[in-house]
Amino acid sequence: MNAHLTALLVTAVPLIVWLGIYFYLVRIDKAVRRLLRDESQEEQL
Amino acid sequence: MGSSALKGTLGFLMVYVIYGAFNIAHGAIGFAEKGIAARIIFFHVPCAVYSSVAYMVATWYAVKHLWLLGGTNKSNTALEDSDYKSAAAMELGFLFCILATITGSIFAGVQWGSFWNWDPRETSIVIMLLLYASYHLLRTAFTTDPAKRARLSAVYAIIAVIPSIYLIWVVPRVLHTMHPTTTLSNPADTSLSYKLVLYPSFLAFTLLFIWLMQLRVSTMKLIEARRKRRLHAMEAQR
């Protein structure tokens, strides 16, 4: 296998792992913001 | 920097670092392994640096907490905020310390032929891990009394910063270590292709640290708010 293909294959694994972590964190971030908003609204009531 | 700008920049930068690590950086001079495994330094070095930066951040907020506690104007929100920030930094420090140990061990296996060599830096990171673990054990012992937990963990963070500084900055410089000591302090030791990836990697890890800390502080606030609401509900039932 040529060196470029090997490099691309090796790049793909950490890239997929990172994108998985990143979008998972984005989802958590959105959920936490929503919960904080709900919490402050409940406090105001 | 706004929250979405931070997240967007981080996402893009980390993709660039991962791509650059395997496609921009050339084989490193002086490394036994000049292929793929040497690229782990782009993740190992920032993790190791942030495992100690996190400790300094935690200590800063621990000092702030005790300072506020000793002052005349004791705002509960400010006290909780400094405690959460200190605890969040400690958790992130622990996470980065574990990641630095794992990545360092993999690289040690490739570069020095053994996954663990009891090098001064390896020994000091084990003690750092124990310091972090002790902090979290201490916090779990006072779950029903948040004020006491905050006070004691702040004191622990301040006391433990002394051995941590000694382990990170003094020990590896006094004893013989296999780790390179001038990679970051002497720019001539790092080639341009490595700088093009290593510096953005530091920036990416900085943004990751800031984002994770914000996220963790928010979840701590949520947990505490729910705990207080549950207590009020129980008192109302009596």
PDB file of C-alpha atoms in Angstrom:
ATOM      1  CA  MET A   1       0.000   0.000   0.000  1.00  0.00           C
ATOM      2  CA  ASN A   2       1.390   3.438  -0.776  1.00  0.00           C
ATOM      3  CA  ALA A   3       2.344   5.877   1.978  1.00  0.00           C
ATOM      4  CA  HIS A   4      -0.398   8.436   1.166  1.00  0.00           C
ATOM      5  CA  LEU A   5      -3.164   5.873   1.446  1.00  0.00           C
ATOM      6  CA  THR A   6      -1.742   4.607   4.756  1.00  0.00           C
ATOM      7  CA  ALA A   7      -1.592   8.185   6.089  1.00  0.00           C
ATOM      8  CA  LEU A   8      -5.192   8.830   5.042  1.00  0.00           C
ATOM      9  CA  LEU A   9      -6.395   5.604   6.645  1.00  0.00           C
ATOM     10  CA  VAL A  10      -4.530   6.389   9.871  1.00  0.00           C
ATOM     11  CA  THR A  11      -5.997   9.930   9.842  1.00  0.00           C
ATOM     12  CA  ALA A  12      -9.549   8.596   9.425  1.00  0.00           C
ATOM     13  CA  VAL A  13      -9.654   6.654  12.726  1.00  0.00           C
ATOM     14  CA  PRO A  14      -8.825   9.542  15.144  1.00  0.00           C
ATOM     15  CA  LEU A  15     -10.906  11.875  12.980  1.00  0.00           C
ATOM     16  CA  ILE A  16     -14.008   9.704  13.354  1.00  0.00           C
ATOM     17  CA  VAL A  17     -13.352   9.337  17.106  1.00  0.00           C
ATOM     18  CA  TRP A  18     -12.951  13.133  17.503  1.00  0.00           C
ATOM     19  CA  LEU A  19     -16.083  13.936  15.468  1.00  0.00           C
ATOM     20  CA  GLY A  20     -18.030  11.431  17.582  1.00  0.00           C
ATOM     21  CA  ILE A  21     -16.828  13.070  20.827  1.00  0.00           C
ATOM     22  CA  TYR A  22     -17.379  16.582  19.421  1.00  0.00           C
ATOM     23  CA  PHE A  23     -20.982  16.088  18.322  1.00  0.00           C
ATOM     24  CA  TYR A  24     -21.772  14.197  21.534  1.00  0.00           C
ATOM     25  CA  LEU A  25     -20.450  17.192  23.526  1.00  0.00           C
ATOM     26  CA  VAL A  26     -22.491  19.601  21.350  1.00  0.00           C
ATOM     27  CA  ARG A  27     -25.624  17.556  22.167  1.00  0.00           C
ATOM     28  CA  ILE A  28     -24.836  17.577  25.898  1.00  0.00           C
ATOM     29  CA  ASP A  29     -24.125  21.331  25.728  1.00  0.00           C
ATOM     30  CA  LYS A  30     -27.545  21.985  24.155  1.00  0.00           C
ATOM     31  CA  ALA A  31     -29.310  19.792  26.736  1.00  0.00           C
ATOM     32  CA  VAL A  32     -27.535  21.516  29.654  1.00  0.00           C
ATOM     33  CA  ARG A  33     -28.419  24.981  28.300  1.00  0.00           C
ATOM     34  CA  ARG A  34     -32.058  23.979  27.961  1.00  0.00           C
ATOM     35  CA  LEU A  35     -32.141  22.600  31.517  1.00  0.00           C
ATOM     36  CA  LEU A  36     -30.490  25.765  32.894  1.00  0.00           C
ATOM     37  CA  ARG A  37     -33.081  27.889  31.055  1.00  0.00           C
ATOM     38  CA  ASP A  38     -35.920  25.788  32.484  1.00  0.00           C
ATOM     39  CA  GLU A  39     -34.386  26.048  35.938  1.00  0.00           C
ATOM     40  CA  SER A  40     -34.188  29.861  35.830  1.00  0.00           C
ATOM     41  CA  GLN A  41     -37.771  30.065  34.509  1.00  0.00           C
ATOM     42  CA  GLU A  42     -38.988  27.857  37.394  1.00  0.00           C
ATOM     43  CA  GLU A  43     -37.139  30.078  39.870  1.00  0.00           C
ATOM     44  CA  GLN A  44     -38.841  33.171  38.430  1.00  0.00           C
ATOM     45  CA  LEU A  45     -42.251  31.517  38.832  1.00  0.00           C
TER      46      LEU A  45
ATOM     47  CA  MET B   1     -15.272  34.734  22.218  1.00  0.00           C
ATOM     48  CA  GLY B   2     -18.879  33.591  22.015  1.00  0.00           C
ATOM     49  CA  SER B   3     -19.867  30.048  22.873  1.00  0.00           C
ATOM     50  CA  SER B   4     -20.719  28.978  19.309  1.00  0.00           C
ATOM     51  CA  ALA B   5     -17.543  30.617  17.946  1.00  0.00           C
ATOM     52  CA  LEU B   6     -15.530  28.675  20.557  1.00  0.00           C
ATOM     53  CA  LYS B   7     -17.165  25.372  19.619  1.00  0.00           C
ATOM     54  CA  GLY B   8     -16.850  25.996  15.870  1.00  0.00           C
ATOM     55  CA  THR B   9     -13.177  27.004  16.126  1.00  0.00           C
ATOM     56  CA  LEU B  10     -12.432  24.000  18.341  1.00  0.00           C
ATOM     57  CA  GLY B  11     -14.143  21.561  15.965  1.00  0.00           C
ATOM     58  CA  PHE B  12     -12.244  22.933  12.975  1.00  0.00           C
ATOM     59  CA  LEU B  13      -8.870  23.201  14.776  1.00  0.00           C
ATOM     60  CA  MET B  14      -8.942  19.642  16.109  1.00  0.00           C
ATOM     61  CA  VAL B  15      -9.785  18.295  12.633  1.00  0.00           C
ATOM     62  CA  TYR B  16      -6.817  20.310  11.291  1.00  0.00           C
ATOM     63  CA  VAL B  17      -4.513  18.974  14.064  1.00  0.00           C
ATOM     64  CA  ILE B  18      -5.518  15.348  13.375  1.00  0.00           C
ATOM     65  CA  TYR B  19      -5.064  15.829   9.627  1.00  0.00           C
ATOM     66  CA  GLY B  20      -1.784  17.757  10.120  1.00  0.00           C
ATOM     67  CA  ALA B  21      -0.352  15.213  12.562  1.00  0.00           C
ATOM     68  CA  PHE B  22      -0.383  12.495   9.905  1.00  0.00           C
ATOM     69  CA  ASN B  23      -0.115  14.522   6.700  1.00  0.00           C
ATOM     70  CA  ILE B  24       1.761  17.815   7.397  1.00  0.00           C
ATOM     71  CA  ALA B  25       4.368  16.883  10.045  1.00  0.00           C
ATOM     72  CA  HIS B  26       7.430  15.037   8.755  1.00  0.00           C
ATOM     73  CA  GLY B  27       9.247  12.213  10.520  1.00  0.00           C
ATOM     74  CA  ALA B  28      10.867  13.531  13.696  1.00  0.00           C
ATOM     75  CA  ILE B  29      14.660  13.778  13.992  1.00  0.00           C
ATOM     76  CA  GLY B  30      16.014  11.926  17.034  1.00  0.00           C
ATOM     77  CA  PHE B  31      13.010   9.642  17.402  1.00  0.00           C
ATOM     78  CA  ALA B  32      13.539   5.894  17.156  1.00  0.00           C
ATOM     79  CA  GLU B  33      10.204   5.559  15.413  1.00  0.00           C
ATOM     80  CA  LYS B  34       9.882   8.032  12.542  1.00  0.00           C
ATOM     81  CA  GLY B  35       6.534   6.880  11.236  1.00  0.00           C
ATOM     82  CA  ILE B  36       3.008   7.156  12.542  1.00  0.00           C
ATOM     83  CA  ALA B  37       3.513   6.509  16.290  1.00  0.00           C
ATOM     84  CA  ALA B  38       5.697   9.631  16.785  1.00  0.00           C
ATOM     85  CA  ARG B  39       2.643  11.775  15.911  1.00  0.00           C
ATOM     86  CA  ILE B  40       1.171  11.000  19.322  1.00  0.00           C
ATOM     87  CA  ILE B  41       3.222  13.915  20.717  1.00  0.00           C
ATOM     88  CA  PHE B  42       0.686  16.368  19.209  1.00  0.00           C
ATOM     89  CA  PHE B  43      -1.843  14.989  21.692  1.00  0.00           C
ATOM     90  CA  HIS B  44       0.449  13.819  24.512  1.00  0.00           C
ATOM     91  CA  VAL B  45       2.287  17.140  25.082  1.00  0.00           C
ATOM     92  CA  PRO B  46      -0.870  19.363  25.303  1.00  0.00           C
ATOM     93  CA  CYS B  47      -2.530  16.760  27.581  1.00  0.00           C
ATOM     94  CA  ALA B  48       0.523  16.743  29.870  1.00  0.00           C
ATOM     95  CA  VAL B  49       0.704  20.562  29.916  1.00  0.00           C
ATOM     96  CA  TYR B  50      -3.023  20.887  30.617  1.00  0.00           C
ATOM     97  CA  SER B  51      -2.865  18.327  33.423  1.00  0.00           C
ATOM     98  CA  SER B  52      -0.688  20.842  35.298  1.00  0.00           C
ATOM     99  CA  VAL B  53      -2.410  24.034  34.020  1.00  0.00           C
ATOM    100  CA  ALA B  54      -5.711  22.616  35.343  1.00  0.00           C
ATOM    101  CA  TYR B  55      -4.128  22.291  38.781  1.00  0.00           C
ATOM    102  CA  MET B  56      -3.080  25.958  38.731  1.00  0.00           C
ATOM    103  CA  VAL B  57      -6.594  27.003  37.627  1.00  0.00           C
ATOM    104  CA  ALA B  58      -8.137  24.885  40.408  1.00  0.00           C
ATOM    105  CA  THR B  59      -5.791  26.418  42.983  1.00  0.00           C
ATOM    106  CA  TRP B  60      -6.626  29.937  41.772  1.00  0.00           C
ATOM    107  CA  TYR B  61     -10.353  29.336  42.340  1.00  0.00           C
ATOM    108  CA  ALA B  62      -9.642  27.552  45.649  1.00  0.00           C
ATOM    109  CA  VAL B  63      -7.773  30.658  46.874  1.00  0.00           C
ATOM    110  CA  LYS B  64     -10.654  32.816  45.610  1.00  0.00           C
ATOM    111  CA  HIS B  65     -13.143  30.633  47.496  1.00  0.00           C
ATOM    112  CA  LEU B  66     -11.275  30.913  50.802  1.00  0.00           C
ATOM    113  CA  TRP B  67     -10.729  34.641  50.218  1.00  0.00           C
ATOM    114  CA  LEU B  68     -14.483  35.156  49.706  1.00  0.00           C
ATOM    115  CA  LEU B  69     -15.197  33.003  52.750  1.00  0.00           C
ATOM    116  CA  GLY B  70     -12.951  35.174  54.914  1.00  0.00           C
ATOM    117  CA  GLY B  71     -14.437  38.417  53.595  1.00  0.00           C
ATOM    118  CA  THR B  72     -17.370  40.377  54.991  1.00  0.00           C
ATOM    119  CA  ASN B  73     -19.587  40.107  51.893  1.00  0.00           C
ATOM    120  CA  LYS B  74     -20.213  36.359  51.595  1.00  0.00           C
ATOM    121  CA  SER B  75     -22.304  35.938  48.468  1.00  0.00           C
ATOM    122  CA  ASN B  76     -23.529  32.350  48.177  1.00  0.00           C
ATOM    123  CA  THR B  77     -23.492  32.484  44.378  1.00  0.00           C
ATOM    124  CA  ALA B  78     -19.875  33.690  44.274  1.00  0.00           C
ATOM    125  CA  LEU B  79     -18.815  31.060  46.826  1.00  0.00           C
ATOM    126  CA  GLU B  80     -20.530  28.251  44.900  1.00  0.00           C
ATOM    127  CA  ASP B  81     -19.170  29.547  41.612  1.00  0.00           C
ATOM    128  CA  SER B  82     -15.540  29.508  42.797  1.00  0.00           C
ATOM    129  CA  ASP B  83     -16.001  26.020  44.320  1.00  0.00           C
ATOM    130  CA  TYR B  84     -17.529  24.609  41.135  1.00  0.00           C
ATOM    131  CA  LYS B  85     -14.799  26.127  38.976  1.00  0.00           C
ATOM    132  CA  SER B  86     -12.089  24.721  41.228  1.00  0.00           C
ATOM    133  CA  ALA B  87     -13.693  21.248  41.250  1.00  0.00           C
ATOM    134  CA  ALA B  88     -14.321  21.316  37.476  1.00  0.00           C
ATOM    135  CA  ALA B  89     -10.664  22.240  36.826  1.00  0.00           C
ATOM    136  CA  MET B  90      -9.573  19.387  39.101  1.00  0.00           C
ATOM    137  CA  GLU B  91     -11.776  16.905  37.202  1.00  0.00           C
ATOM    138  CA  LEU B  92     -10.404  18.080  33.862  1.00  0.00           C
ATOM    139  CA  GLY B  93      -6.868  17.945  35.232  1.00  0.00           C
ATOM    140  CA  PHE B  94      -7.480  14.340  36.263  1.00  0.00           C
ATOM    141  CA  LEU B  95      -8.849  13.527  32.800  1.00  0.00           C
ATOM    142  CA  PHE B  96      -5.883  15.153  31.007  1.00  0.00           C
ATOM    143  CA  CYS B  97      -3.475  13.472  33.432  1.00  0.00           C
ATOM    144  CA  ILE B  98      -4.956  10.033  32.564  1.00  0.00           C
ATOM    145  CA  LEU B  99      -4.800  10.834  28.828  1.00  0.00           C
ATOM    146  CA  ALA B 100      -1.185  12.063  29.144  1.00  0.00           C
ATOM    147  CA  THR B 101      -0.245   8.853  30.999  1.00  0.00           C
ATOM    148  CA  ILE B 102      -1.875   6.582  28.392  1.00  0.00           C
ATOM    149  CA  THR B 103      -0.475   8.443  25.347  1.00  0.00           C
ATOM    150  CA  GLY B 104       2.942   8.772  27.020  1.00  0.00           C
ATOM    151  CA  SER B 105       3.027   5.084  27.825  1.00  0.00           C
ATOM    152  CA  ILE B 106       2.193   4.131  24.226  1.00  0.00           C
ATOM    153  CA  PHE B 107       4.930   6.440  22.950  1.00  0.00           C
ATOM    154  CA  ALA B 108       7.431   5.158  25.561  1.00  0.00           C
ATOM    155  CA  GLY B 109       6.771   1.617  24.297  1.00  0.00           C
ATOM    156  CA  VAL B 110       7.617   2.695  20.750  1.00  0.00           C
ATOM    157  CA  GLN B 111      10.495   5.080  21.519  1.00  0.00           C
ATOM    158  CA  TRP B 112      12.212   3.488  24.528  1.00  0.00           C
ATOM    159  CA  GLY B 113      11.123  -0.141  24.102  1.00  0.00           C
ATOM    160  CA  SER B 114       9.156  -0.357  27.343  1.00  0.00           C
ATOM    161  CA  PHE B 115       5.710   0.998  28.222  1.00  0.00           C
ATOM    162  CA  TRP B 116       6.854   2.055  31.700  1.00  0.00           C
ATOM    163  CA  ASN B 117      10.409   3.022  32.714  1.00  0.00           C
ATOM    164  CA  TRP B 118       9.978   4.892  36.046  1.00  0.00           C
ATOM    165  CA  ASP B 119      11.488   7.954  34.402  1.00  0.00           C
ATOM    166  CA  PRO B 120      11.220  11.025  36.755  1.00  0.00           C
ATOM    167  CA  ARG B 121       8.394  12.459  34.618  1.00  0.00           C
ATOM    168  CA  GLU B 122       6.559   9.123  34.622  1.00  0.00           C
ATOM    169  CA  THR B 123       6.955   8.853  38.398  1.00  0.00           C
ATOM    170  CA  SER B 124       5.786  12.430  38.921  1.00  0.00           C
ATOM    171  CA  ILE B 125       2.666  11.888  36.772  1.00  0.00           C
ATOM    172  CA  VAL B 126       1.746   8.838  38.903  1.00  0.00           C
ATOM    173  CA  ILE B 127       1.964  11.019  42.031  1.00  0.00           C
ATOM    174  CA  MET B 128      -0.057  13.731  40.246  1.00  0.00           C
ATOM    175  CA  LEU B 129      -2.726  11.122  39.473  1.00  0.00           C
ATOM    176  CA  LEU B 130      -2.815  10.157  43.154  1.00  0.00           C
ATOM    177  CA  LEU B 131      -3.096  13.830  44.176  1.00  0.00           C
ATOM    178  CA  TYR B 132      -6.034  14.287  41.799  1.00  0.00           C
ATOM    179  CA  ALA B 133      -7.709  11.042  42.904  1.00  0.00           C
ATOM    180  CA  SER B 134      -7.366  12.033  46.587  1.00  0.00           C
ATOM    181  CA  TYR B 135      -9.071  15.358  45.860  1.00  0.00           C
ATOM    182  CA  HIS B 136     -12.071  13.609  44.325  1.00  0.00           C
ATOM    183  CA  LEU B 137     -12.225  11.084  47.181  1.00  0.00           C
ATOM    184  CA  LEU B 138     -12.231  13.979  49.636  1.00  0.00           C
ATOM    185  CA  ARG B 139     -15.147  15.630  47.802  1.00  0.00           C
ATOM    186  CA  THR B 140     -17.217  12.453  47.744  1.00  0.00           C
ATOM    187  CA  ALA B 141     -16.899  12.212  51.552  1.00  0.00           C
ATOM    188  CA  PHE B 142     -18.944  15.413  52.066  1.00  0.00           C
ATOM    189  CA  THR B 143     -21.823  15.137  49.612  1.00  0.00           C
ATOM    190  CA  THR B 144     -24.467  16.156  52.178  1.00  0.00           C
ATOM    191  CA  ASP B 145     -22.615  19.281  53.333  1.00  0.00           C
ATOM    192  CA  PRO B 146     -21.582  21.321  50.240  1.00  0.00           C
ATOM    193  CA  ALA B 147     -20.178  24.245  52.277  1.00  0.00           C
ATOM    194  CA  LYS B 148     -17.829  21.986  54.250  1.00  0.00           C
ATOM    195  CA  ARG B 149     -16.922  20.083  51.071  1.00  0.00           C
ATOM    196  CA  ALA B 150     -16.053  23.343  49.301  1.00  0.00           C
ATOM    197  CA  ARG B 151     -13.978  24.622  52.231  1.00  0.00           C
ATOM    198  CA  LEU B 152     -11.989  21.421  52.765  1.00  0.00           C
ATOM    199  CA  SER B 153     -11.380  20.744  49.079  1.00  0.00           C
ATOM    200  CA  ALA B 154     -10.162  24.345  48.615  1.00  0.00           C
ATOM    201  CA  VAL B 155      -7.677  23.846  51.465  1.00  0.00           C
ATOM    202  CA  TYR B 156      -6.558  20.520  49.949  1.00  0.00           C
ATOM    203  CA  ALA B 157      -6.084  22.106  46.484  1.00  0.00           C
ATOM    204  CA  ILE B 158      -3.887  24.855  47.944  1.00  0.00           C
ATOM    205  CA  ILE B 159      -1.778  22.469  50.059  1.00  0.00           C
ATOM    206  CA  ALA B 160      -1.350  19.930  47.240  1.00  0.00           C
ATOM    207  CA  VAL B 161      -0.223  22.567  44.739  1.00  0.00           C
ATOM    208  CA  ILE B 162       3.167  22.714  46.496  1.00  0.00           C
ATOM    209  CA  PRO B 163       4.153  19.053  45.792  1.00  0.00           C
ATOM    210  CA  SER B 164       2.596  19.323  42.322  1.00  0.00           C
ATOM    211  CA  ILE B 165       4.822  22.312  41.404  1.00  0.00           C
ATOM    212  CA  TYR B 166       7.824  20.430  42.780  1.00  0.00           C
ATOM    213  CA  LEU B 167       6.921  17.291  40.775  1.00  0.00           C
ATOM    214  CA  ILE B 168       6.262  19.098  37.494  1.00  0.00           C
ATOM    215  CA  TRP B 169       8.922  21.814  37.450  1.00  0.00           C
ATOM    216  CA  VAL B 170      11.721  20.740  39.818  1.00  0.00           C
ATOM    217  CA  VAL B 171      12.063  16.912  39.798  1.00  0.00           C
ATOM    218  CA  PRO B 172      12.453  16.431  35.996  1.00  0.00           C
ATOM    219  CA  ARG B 173      15.060  19.231  35.893  1.00  0.00           C
ATOM    220  CA  VAL B 174      17.129  17.960  38.805  1.00  0.00           C
ATOM    221  CA  LEU B 175      17.112  14.238  37.989  1.00  0.00           C
ATOM    222  CA  HIS B 176      18.183  12.640  34.717  1.00  0.00           C
ATOM    223  CA  THR B 177      15.163  12.136  32.467  1.00  0.00           C
ATOM    224  CA  MET B 178      14.685  10.488  29.083  1.00  0.00           C
ATOM    225  CA  HIS B 179      12.101  13.108  28.190  1.00  0.00           C
ATOM    226  CA  PRO B 180      13.349  15.974  25.993  1.00  0.00           C
ATOM    227  CA  THR B 181      13.433  19.169  28.050  1.00  0.00           C
ATOM    228  CA  THR B 182      13.767  21.886  25.379  1.00  0.00           C
ATOM    229  CA  THR B 183      11.086  20.913  22.840  1.00  0.00           C
ATOM    230  CA  LEU B 184       8.890  23.833  23.832  1.00  0.00           C
ATOM    231  CA  SER B 185      11.377  26.254  25.416  1.00  0.00           C
ATOM    232  CA  ASN B 186      13.846  26.243  22.495  1.00  0.00           C
ATOM    233  CA  PRO B 187      12.074  26.915  19.143  1.00  0.00           C
ATOM    234  CA  ALA B 188      15.163  25.717  17.215  1.00  0.00           C
ATOM    235  CA  ASP B 189      14.540  22.166  18.517  1.00  0.00           C
ATOM    236  CA  THR B 190      11.254  21.859  16.657  1.00  0.00           C
ATOM    237  CA  SER B 191      10.942  21.855  12.862  1.00  0.00           C
ATOM    238  CA  LEU B 192       8.466  24.124  11.042  1.00  0.00           C
ATOM    239  CA  SER B 193       6.217  21.222  10.041  1.00  0.00           C
ATOM    240  CA  TYR B 194       5.934  20.231  13.727  1.00  0.00           C
ATOM    241  CA  LYS B 195       5.271  23.838  14.836  1.00  0.00           C
ATOM    242  CA  LEU B 196       2.480  24.091  12.238  1.00  0.00           C
ATOM    243  CA  VAL B 197       0.657  21.280  14.037  1.00  0.00           C
ATOM    244  CA  LEU B 198       1.859  21.525  17.654  1.00  0.00           C
ATOM    245  CA  TYR B 199       0.891  25.190  18.232  1.00  0.00           C
ATOM    246  CA  PRO B 200      -2.646  24.815  16.798  1.00  0.00           C
ATOM    247  CA  SER B 201      -2.898  21.669  18.923  1.00  0.00           C
ATOM    248  CA  PHE B 202      -2.217  23.759  22.051  1.00  0.00           C
ATOM    249  CA  LEU B 203      -4.868  26.242  20.946  1.00  0.00           C
ATOM    250  CA  ALA B 204      -7.368  23.426  20.303  1.00  0.00           C
ATOM    251  CA  PHE B 205      -6.723  21.898  23.747  1.00  0.00           C
ATOM    252  CA  THR B 206      -7.088  25.353  25.344  1.00  0.00           C
ATOM    253  CA  LEU B 207     -10.530  25.766  23.730  1.00  0.00           C
ATOM    254  CA  LEU B 208     -11.458  22.193  24.687  1.00  0.00           C
ATOM    255  CA  PHE B 209     -10.455  22.896  28.289  1.00  0.00           C
ATOM    256  CA  ILE B 210     -12.519  26.125  28.398  1.00  0.00           C
ATOM    257  CA  TRP B 211     -15.575  24.448  26.849  1.00  0.00           C
ATOM    258  CA  LEU B 212     -15.445  21.361  29.072  1.00  0.00           C
ATOM    259  CA  MET B 213     -14.997  23.562  32.136  1.00  0.00           C
ATOM    260  CA  GLN B 214     -18.049  25.690  31.231  1.00  0.00           C
ATOM    261  CA  LEU B 215     -20.048  22.531  30.625  1.00  0.00           C
ATOM    262  CA  ARG B 216     -19.021  20.914  33.905  1.00  0.00           C
ATOM    263  CA  VAL B 217     -19.698  24.069  35.965  1.00  0.00           C
ATOM    264  CA  SER B 218     -23.182  24.275  34.396  1.00  0.00           C
ATOM    265  CA  THR B 219     -23.959  20.633  35.259  1.00  0.00           C
ATOM    266  CA  MET B 220     -22.713  21.177  38.842  1.00  0.00           C
ATOM    267  CA  LYS B 221     -25.077  24.169  39.164  1.00  0.00           C
ATOM    268  CA  LEU B 222     -27.953  22.050  37.855  1.00  0.00           C
ATOM    269  CA  ILE B 223     -27.205  19.202  40.270  1.00  0.00           C
ATOM    270  CA  GLU B 224     -27.033  21.613  43.223  1.00  0.00           C
ATOM    271  CA  ALA B 225     -30.261  23.384  42.204  1.00  0.00           C
ATOM    272  CA  ARG B 226     -32.069  20.025  42.047  1.00  0.00           C
ATOM    273  CA  ARG B 227     -30.618  18.953  45.407  1.00  0.00           C
ATOM    274  CA  LYS B 228     -31.884  22.192  46.999  1.00  0.00           C
ATOM    275  CA  ARG B 229     -35.321  21.763  45.432  1.00  0.00           C
ATOM    276  CA  ARG B 230     -35.520  18.182  46.725  1.00  0.00           C
ATOM    277  CA  LEU B 231     -34.581  19.380  50.230  1.00  0.00           C
ATOM    278  CA  HIS B 232     -37.265  22.107  50.122  1.00  0.00           C
ATOM    279  CA  ALA B 233     -39.850  19.536  48.990  1.00  0.00           C
ATOM    280  CA  MET B 234     -38.896  17.205  51.851  1.00  0.00           C
ATOM    281  CA  GLU B 235     -39.120  20.058  54.380  1.00  0.00           C
ATOM    282  CA  ALA B 236     -42.530  21.065  53.021  1.00  0.00           C
ATOM    283  CA  GLN B 237     -43.801  17.501  53.412  1.00  0.00           C
ATOM    284  CA  ARG B 238     -42.902  17.413  57.127  1.00  0.00           C
TER     285      ARG B 238
END
